[in-house]
Amino acid sequence: MSNTSAQKLDSIQNAAQTAFKAASSSKDLYDLKVQFLGKSGSLTEIMKEMASMSKEEKPLFGKKVNEVKQLLEAVYSEAEEALKKNEISAKMAAEELDLTLPGFARSKGSQHPVNMVIEEIFGIMSRLGYSIRTGPLIEKDYYNFEALNIPADHPARDMQDTFFIDKTHVLRTHTSPIQIHSLETEALPLRVIGTGPVFRCDSDISHLPNFHQIEALCVDEKVSMADLKGTISFFVREYFGAGLKTRFRPSFFPFTEPSAEVDCSCPICKGKGCSLCKHTGWIEIGGCGLVNPKVFHAAKIEYPKYQGFAFGFGIERMAIIKYGIEDIRLFPENDVRFLRQFVK
Ligand code: PHE
C-alpha cells in the first residue's frame, strides 16, 4: 500500500470527523457529508488512486476505505441526531406559549348618543300615544318638497341646501316627508314620530352634512296651537328636566301655518346665561306649527274636519344641549373615548 494514499485517507478521516462534530446546523452538516462522502467527494476521489496500486495492495486499501466510510457515516448520524435535538428544542423555546399571560380585555360597547336621544324622546312621546316611523333616505322631490308646500323654484327651497340624486330624487333634507307618507297611508286620528338621518350640503362646527332629526305629527279633529304648546312644554320638561320654561317665537315653514321657533330656558345654566346659550338664557331647539291646509290638501285629507300640529328637532342638537357637547363633529367620528362618556 502506498504510504501517501494511506496518509491521505487518514487525514480525510480526521478532517471529516472534526468537521462533522463541529457543524453548527443540520444543513452545514449535510453539505460536509456531500463534500467527504458524496459521489464526487474526497473518499470517491481517493479510490481512484487504487488504479495505480499492486494486486495485493488494492483489496487492503479498498477494505480500509470502506472502514473509514462506515466510521464516518456513524459519526455523521450521531452528529445529525444531536443537531436535530438542539434545533427542535430551540424551536420549541422560541414558540413557547406563556399560558399565564393576562388576556386582552374586550371593552364594553355603548349605545351611540344619537340612538340614546331617539330612544329617550320616543319613550317620552310614546306615553302620549305616539308611535315611530322611519321612511326612505332617498326621497322623491314630491315628498321632500312639493307635498310639503315647497314648490319648484320657490325661495323656501333655499332654506335647505340639498343633495340631488337626479332630477326627481334627493337625499331627504328633513324628516318631514315622513309626515306625508303617514298621511297618505294611515288611518286618522294619527300620532306619529318620524325619525332618522337627514342630509344637507353643509359642514362646520355646528352643522353636519349627515345629521338626525326627530319630529312629531298629530292629526285629529279640533287640534289647536294650545295642544301644540302643551305637548312641547311637556316634552321639554320630561327631556331636559322639571322647571325649564318654553317659549314660542313666530317663524315660517311652508308646511305649517302658523309656524313658530321653539326655545327652552338653557338647561346648562338654568336661564342665567352661559356660553352654550350665548348669554341669553334661552336655547333654540326646533321648529313647529299647525299643519298647513295645503299639506292636507296634497295628502287628500279633509280639512277643517281634521287639523294637526307638527314639531321637529335636530337630534345631535338635543344631545349637545343636554350634555354640553362643544363640537357637533364628534358625533360621526365614533371615537370610543367620546362615546364611552354616555354609558349609563
Ligand atoms: N322640517 C323642519 C326643518 O327641518 C322642521 C320642522 C318640522 C318645522 C315640523 C315645523 C314642523 O327645518
Short mmCIF file of C-alpha atoms and ligand atoms in Angstrom, two decimals:
data_model
loop_
_atom_site.label_atom_id
_atom_site.label_comp_id
_atom_site.label_asym_id
_atom_site.label_seq_id
_atom_site.Cartn_x
_atom_site.Cartn_y
_atom_site.Cartn_z
CA MET A 1 0.00 0.00 0.00
CA SER A 2 1.40 3.35 -0.98
CA ASN A 3 2.26 5.35 2.07
CA THR A 4 0.92 8.59 0.68
CA SER A 5 -2.53 7.14 -0.14
CA ALA A 6 -2.82 5.71 3.35
CA GLN A 7 -1.77 9.04 4.86
CA LYS A 8 -4.27 10.90 2.71
CA LEU A 9 -7.01 8.52 3.86
CA ASP A 10 -6.07 9.15 7.48
CA SER A 11 -6.16 12.88 7.04
CA ILE A 12 -9.55 12.68 5.26
CA GLN A 13 -10.86 10.67 8.19
CA ASN A 14 -9.51 13.15 10.72
CA ALA A 15 -10.71 16.20 8.81
CA ALA A 16 -14.20 14.72 8.27
CA GLN A 17 -14.56 13.61 11.89
CA THR A 18 -13.57 17.04 13.22
CA ALA A 19 -15.77 18.86 10.70
CA PHE A 20 -18.87 16.67 11.36
CA LYS A 21 -18.57 17.23 15.08
CA ALA A 22 -18.10 20.98 14.69
CA ALA A 23 -21.03 21.54 12.28
CA SER A 24 -23.44 24.09 13.71
CA SER A 25 -26.60 23.21 11.74
CA SER A 26 -28.02 20.14 10.00
CA LYS A 27 -27.71 21.96 6.71
CA ASP A 28 -23.98 22.61 7.20
CA LEU A 29 -23.57 19.01 8.30
CA TYR A 30 -25.28 17.72 5.17
CA ASP A 31 -23.04 19.91 2.98
CA LEU A 32 -19.99 18.37 4.73
CA LYS A 33 -21.34 14.86 4.10
CA VAL A 34 -21.53 15.63 0.38
CA GLN A 35 -18.03 17.07 0.49
CA PHE A 36 -16.46 13.96 2.12
CA LEU A 37 -18.76 11.03 1.32
CA GLY A 38 -20.64 12.20 -1.79
CA LYS A 39 -20.35 10.91 -5.37
CA SER A 40 -17.51 13.27 -6.14
CA GLY A 41 -16.41 13.65 -2.54
CA SER A 42 -12.93 13.09 -1.07
CA LEU A 43 -13.40 9.34 -0.44
CA THR A 44 -14.54 8.67 -4.00
CA GLU A 45 -11.57 10.67 -5.24
CA ILE A 46 -9.06 8.67 -3.23
CA MET A 47 -10.49 5.35 -4.53
CA LYS A 48 -9.22 6.43 -7.94
CA GLU A 49 -5.69 6.04 -6.65
CA MET A 50 -6.30 2.25 -6.45
CA ALA A 51 -5.77 2.08 -10.22
CA SER A 52 -2.02 2.51 -9.74
CA MET A 53 -1.75 0.04 -6.83
CA SER A 54 -0.48 -3.56 -6.95
CA LYS A 55 -2.83 -6.56 -6.85
CA GLU A 56 -2.02 -7.16 -3.19
CA GLU A 57 -2.44 -3.55 -2.20
CA LYS A 58 -5.83 -2.98 -3.86
CA PRO A 59 -8.09 -5.13 -1.60
CA LEU A 60 -6.31 -3.95 1.52
CA PHE A 61 -6.76 -0.31 0.58
CA GLY A 62 -10.34 -0.93 -0.54
CA LYS A 63 -11.14 -2.52 2.83
CA LYS A 64 -9.55 0.43 4.64
CA VAL A 65 -11.59 2.94 2.63
CA ASN A 66 -14.79 1.05 3.49
CA GLU A 67 -13.93 1.04 7.16
CA VAL A 68 -13.31 4.79 7.08
CA LYS A 69 -16.60 5.27 5.21
CA GLN A 70 -18.56 3.28 7.81
CA LEU A 71 -16.88 5.10 10.65
CA LEU A 72 -17.62 8.49 9.11
CA GLU A 73 -21.25 7.55 8.46
CA ALA A 74 -21.62 6.63 12.11
CA VAL A 75 -20.03 9.91 13.24
CA TYR A 76 -22.33 11.71 10.80
CA SER A 77 -25.52 10.07 12.18
CA GLU A 78 -24.53 10.84 15.72
CA ALA A 79 -23.80 14.49 14.92
CA GLU A 80 -27.01 14.74 12.91
CA GLU A 81 -29.13 13.43 15.78
CA ALA A 82 -27.53 15.81 18.28
CA LEU A 83 -28.06 18.80 15.98
CA LYS A 84 -31.72 17.89 15.30
CA LYS A 85 -32.40 17.59 19.01
CA ASN A 86 -30.89 21.01 19.63
CA GLU A 87 -32.78 22.55 16.74
CA ILE A 88 -36.12 21.15 17.93
CA SER A 89 -35.62 22.38 21.48
CA ALA A 90 -34.55 25.83 20.23
CA LYS A 91 -37.70 25.99 18.06
CA MET A 92 -39.88 24.92 20.98
CA ALA A 93 -38.30 27.51 23.27
CA ALA A 94 -38.88 30.25 20.68
CA GLU A 95 -42.51 29.30 20.15
CA GLU A 96 -43.29 28.72 23.77
CA LEU A 97 -46.74 29.86 24.87
CA ASP A 98 -46.96 31.53 28.24
CA LEU A 99 -50.38 30.47 29.39
CA THR A 100 -50.11 32.64 32.48
CA LEU A 101 -50.02 35.93 30.48
CA PRO A 102 -53.14 38.07 31.02
CA GLY A 103 -55.63 38.03 28.09
CA PHE A 104 -56.75 41.03 26.05
CA ALA A 105 -59.62 42.78 27.78
CA ARG A 106 -62.58 43.40 25.48
CA SER A 107 -64.03 46.80 26.22
CA LYS A 108 -67.77 47.04 26.59
CA GLY A 109 -69.60 48.68 23.71
CA SER A 110 -72.03 51.51 24.39
CA GLN A 111 -75.02 52.96 22.68
CA HIS A 112 -74.36 55.92 20.39
CA PRO A 113 -75.71 59.15 21.93
CA VAL A 114 -77.83 59.73 18.79
CA ASN A 115 -79.63 56.44 19.41
CA MET A 116 -79.91 57.21 23.12
CA VAL A 117 -81.64 60.50 22.37
CA ILE A 118 -84.00 58.88 19.84
CA GLU A 119 -84.95 56.22 22.38
CA GLU A 120 -85.41 58.74 25.16
CA ILE A 121 -87.57 61.07 23.07
CA PHE A 122 -89.58 58.18 21.75
CA GLY A 123 -90.01 56.92 25.33
CA ILE A 124 -91.48 60.29 26.33
CA MET A 125 -93.71 60.64 23.28
CA SER A 126 -94.98 57.05 23.38
CA ARG A 127 -96.58 57.92 26.71
CA LEU A 128 -98.71 60.44 24.77
CA GLY A 129 -99.75 57.74 22.27
CA TYR A 130 -97.15 58.34 19.52
CA SER A 131 -95.58 55.51 17.52
CA ILE A 132 -92.37 55.62 15.49
CA ARG A 133 -91.91 55.79 11.67
CA THR A 134 -88.75 55.99 9.54
CA GLY A 135 -89.20 56.35 5.74
CA PRO A 136 -86.75 56.29 2.82
CA LEU A 137 -83.49 58.29 2.88
CA ILE A 138 -83.64 58.87 -0.89
CA GLU A 139 -86.88 60.74 -1.38
CA LYS A 140 -88.90 61.78 -4.36
CA ASP A 141 -88.80 65.55 -4.80
CA TYR A 142 -92.56 65.35 -4.31
CA TYR A 143 -92.35 64.06 -0.71
CA ASN A 144 -89.37 66.16 0.36
CA PHE A 145 -90.72 69.43 -1.13
CA GLU A 146 -93.87 69.57 -3.30
CA ALA A 147 -96.33 67.89 -0.95
CA LEU A 148 -94.92 69.99 1.91
CA ASN A 149 -95.90 73.15 0.06
CA ILE A 150 -92.40 73.89 -1.20
CA PRO A 151 -92.95 74.14 -4.99
CA ALA A 152 -90.08 74.04 -7.50
CA ASP A 153 -88.36 77.41 -7.85
CA HIS A 154 -89.89 78.61 -4.56
CA PRO A 155 -87.35 80.55 -2.46
CA ALA A 156 -88.19 78.33 0.53
CA ARG A 157 -86.11 75.59 -1.14
CA ASP A 158 -83.03 77.65 -0.30
CA MET A 159 -83.72 77.05 3.42
CA GLN A 160 -82.28 73.55 2.99
CA ASP A 161 -79.14 73.02 0.86
CA THR A 162 -79.99 69.86 -0.99
CA PHE A 163 -78.04 66.87 -2.31
CA PHE A 164 -79.73 65.89 -5.56
CA ILE A 165 -79.65 62.26 -6.75
CA ASP A 166 -81.25 63.07 -10.12
CA LYS A 167 -83.93 65.45 -11.40
CA THR A 168 -86.70 63.94 -9.29
CA HIS A 169 -84.86 62.40 -6.31
CA VAL A 170 -83.00 63.95 -3.37
CA LEU A 171 -81.33 62.77 -0.18
CA ARG A 172 -84.06 63.84 2.23
CA THR A 173 -83.25 67.20 3.79
CA HIS A 174 -85.57 66.70 6.75
CA THR A 175 -87.83 64.07 8.33
CA SER A 176 -90.99 65.97 7.32
CA PRO A 177 -91.58 63.79 4.20
CA ILE A 178 -92.42 61.02 6.70
CA GLN A 179 -95.47 63.15 7.59
CA ILE A 180 -96.74 62.81 4.02
CA HIS A 181 -96.17 59.03 3.89
CA SER A 182 -98.14 58.65 7.12
CA LEU A 183 -100.94 60.97 5.99
CA GLU A 184 -101.24 59.03 2.71
CA THR A 185 -101.28 55.55 4.20
CA GLU A 186 -102.50 55.63 7.78
CA ALA A 187 -105.93 55.90 9.37
CA LEU A 188 -106.93 59.06 11.26
CA PRO A 189 -106.63 60.19 14.02
CA LEU A 190 -102.85 59.93 13.85
CA ARG A 191 -99.95 60.42 16.28
CA VAL A 192 -96.54 59.56 14.80
CA ILE A 193 -92.88 60.26 15.42
CA GLY A 194 -90.73 60.39 12.27
CA THR A 195 -87.01 59.96 12.81
CA GLY A 196 -83.70 59.05 11.19
CA PRO A 197 -80.79 60.52 9.20
CA VAL A 198 -81.22 63.63 7.03
CA PHE A 199 -78.74 65.26 4.63
CA ARG A 200 -77.78 68.83 3.84
CA CYS A 201 -74.92 70.28 1.88
CA ASP A 202 -73.48 71.99 4.94
CA SER A 203 -70.47 71.37 7.23
CA ASP A 204 -68.90 73.38 10.08
CA ILE A 205 -68.55 73.35 13.88
CA SER A 206 -72.34 73.33 14.35
CA HIS A 207 -73.53 71.69 11.08
CA LEU A 208 -73.03 68.19 9.69
CA PRO A 209 -73.89 67.12 6.12
CA ASN A 210 -75.48 64.00 7.64
CA PHE A 211 -77.38 64.53 10.88
CA HIS A 212 -80.56 63.22 12.50
CA GLN A 213 -83.96 64.64 13.16
CA ILE A 214 -87.00 63.63 15.12
CA GLU A 215 -90.42 65.10 14.57
CA ALA A 216 -93.93 64.61 15.81
CA LEU A 217 -97.16 64.80 13.84
CA CYS A 218 -100.57 64.82 15.47
CA VAL A 219 -103.73 64.88 13.33
CA ASP A 220 -107.18 64.75 14.87
CA GLU A 221 -110.42 66.71 14.99
CA LYS A 222 -110.11 70.09 16.73
CA VAL A 223 -106.33 70.31 17.18
CA SER A 224 -105.11 73.75 18.17
CA MET A 225 -101.98 75.76 18.90
CA ALA A 226 -102.75 75.19 22.61
CA ASP A 227 -102.35 71.40 22.10
CA LEU A 228 -99.04 72.00 20.33
CA LYS A 229 -97.71 74.25 23.10
CA GLY A 230 -98.89 71.87 25.82
CA THR A 231 -97.25 68.88 24.11
CA ILE A 232 -93.92 70.64 23.54
CA SER A 233 -93.83 72.05 27.07
CA PHE A 234 -94.48 68.55 28.46
CA PHE A 235 -91.76 67.16 26.21
CA VAL A 236 -89.18 69.81 27.25
CA ARG A 237 -89.81 69.20 30.96
CA GLU A 238 -89.55 65.44 30.53
CA TYR A 239 -86.43 65.55 28.36
CA PHE A 240 -84.39 68.37 29.93
CA GLY A 241 -85.80 68.34 33.46
CA ALA A 242 -88.53 69.97 35.52
CA GLY A 243 -88.54 73.75 35.94
CA LEU A 244 -87.45 74.66 32.40
CA LYS A 245 -89.54 77.19 30.55
CA THR A 246 -90.58 77.04 26.89
CA ARG A 247 -91.20 79.98 24.60
CA PHE A 248 -92.50 80.25 21.03
CA ARG A 249 -91.32 82.84 18.52
CA PRO A 250 -93.24 83.46 15.29
CA SER A 251 -91.43 81.95 12.30
CA PHE A 252 -92.03 80.48 8.86
CA PHE A 253 -92.16 76.94 7.50
CA PRO A 254 -94.07 76.31 4.25
CA PHE A 255 -95.75 73.19 5.69
CA THR A 256 -97.04 74.76 8.91
CA GLU A 257 -99.28 77.79 9.42
CA PRO A 258 -98.90 79.49 11.81
CA SER A 259 -95.27 78.49 12.42
CA ALA A 260 -93.01 79.04 15.38
CA GLU A 261 -89.46 78.51 16.54
CA VAL A 262 -89.27 76.79 19.95
CA ASP A 263 -86.81 77.95 22.63
CA CYS A 264 -86.34 76.49 26.09
CA SER A 265 -84.55 78.05 29.02
CA CYS A 266 -80.93 76.92 28.91
CA PRO A 267 -80.66 73.53 30.70
CA ILE A 268 -76.95 74.09 31.41
CA CYS A 269 -77.18 77.46 33.26
CA LYS A 270 -80.93 77.25 34.01
CA GLY A 271 -81.52 80.57 32.24
CA LYS A 272 -78.78 82.57 33.98
CA GLY A 273 -76.62 82.88 30.83
CA CYS A 274 -73.63 80.80 29.71
CA SER A 275 -71.55 80.19 26.58
CA LEU A 276 -73.94 77.48 25.29
CA CYS A 277 -76.92 79.89 25.27
CA LYS A 278 -74.67 82.79 24.21
CA HIS A 279 -75.57 84.52 27.49
CA THR A 280 -79.24 84.91 26.53
CA GLY A 281 -80.60 82.25 28.91
CA TRP A 282 -82.57 80.73 26.00
CA ILE A 283 -81.73 77.98 23.55
CA GLU A 284 -83.44 77.30 20.24
CA ILE A 285 -84.44 73.65 19.98
CA GLY A 286 -86.57 73.33 16.83
CA GLY A 287 -89.48 74.35 14.67
CA CYS A 288 -93.20 73.77 14.95
CA GLY A 289 -96.63 74.84 13.80
CA LEU A 290 -100.12 73.80 12.81
CA VAL A 291 -100.26 71.62 9.71
CA ASN A 292 -100.77 73.87 6.67
CA PRO A 293 -104.14 73.12 4.97
CA LYS A 294 -102.18 72.87 1.67
CA VAL A 295 -100.39 69.80 3.09
CA PHE A 296 -103.75 68.21 3.99
CA HIS A 297 -104.96 69.02 0.51
CA ALA A 298 -101.91 67.33 -1.13
CA ALA A 299 -102.46 64.23 1.03
CA LYS A 300 -106.23 64.28 0.29
CA ILE A 301 -107.28 64.79 3.89
CA GLU A 302 -110.49 66.57 4.71
CA TYR A 303 -109.82 69.99 6.23
CA PRO A 304 -111.02 71.63 8.51
CA LYS A 305 -112.64 68.42 9.77
CA TYR A 306 -109.12 67.25 10.52
CA GLN A 307 -106.45 69.58 11.85
CA GLY A 308 -102.98 68.93 13.16
CA PHE A 309 -99.68 70.10 14.54
CA ALA A 310 -96.09 69.13 13.89
CA PHE A 311 -92.78 69.88 15.55
CA GLY A 312 -89.24 68.82 14.71
CA PHE A 313 -85.84 68.81 16.42
CA GLY A 314 -82.26 68.02 15.42
CA ILE A 315 -81.14 65.03 17.47
CA GLU A 316 -77.45 65.93 17.70
CA ARG A 317 -78.56 69.37 18.88
CA MET A 318 -80.75 67.82 21.57
CA ALA A 319 -77.72 65.82 22.77
CA ILE A 320 -75.41 68.86 22.59
CA ILE A 321 -77.79 70.90 24.75
CA LYS A 322 -78.41 68.14 27.26
CA TYR A 323 -74.78 67.04 27.68
CA GLY A 324 -72.96 70.32 26.88
CA ILE A 325 -71.03 68.90 23.89
CA GLU A 326 -68.96 71.57 22.15
CA ASP A 327 -68.41 70.25 18.62
CA ILE A 328 -71.12 68.50 16.59
CA ARG A 329 -68.41 66.76 14.53
CA LEU A 330 -67.69 64.45 17.50
CA PHE A 331 -70.88 62.50 16.73
CA PRO A 332 -69.88 60.81 13.44
CA GLU A 333 -66.22 60.31 14.50
CA ASN A 334 -67.04 57.25 16.61
CA ASP A 335 -64.10 57.87 18.94
CA VAL A 336 -64.72 55.44 21.81
CA ARG A 337 -63.42 57.98 24.35
CA PHE A 338 -66.29 60.26 23.35
CA LEU A 339 -68.91 57.51 23.12
CA ARG A 340 -67.94 55.96 26.48
CA GLN A 341 -68.94 59.10 28.35
CA PHE A 342 -72.58 58.28 27.65
CA VAL A 343 -72.53 54.74 29.06
CA LYS A 344 -75.25 54.60 31.64
N1 PHE B 1 -88.64 70.20 8.84
C1 PHE B 1 -88.23 71.41 9.52
C2 PHE B 1 -86.73 71.60 9.29
O1 PHE B 1 -86.04 70.67 9.01
C3 PHE B 1 -88.54 71.37 10.98
C4 PHE B 1 -90.00 71.34 11.27
C5 PHE B 1 -90.64 70.14 11.47
C6 PHE B 1 -90.73 72.53 11.36
C7 PHE B 1 -92.01 70.11 11.76
C8 PHE B 1 -92.07 72.52 11.63
C9 PHE B 1 -92.69 71.32 11.82
O2 PHE B 1 -86.22 72.71 9.40
#
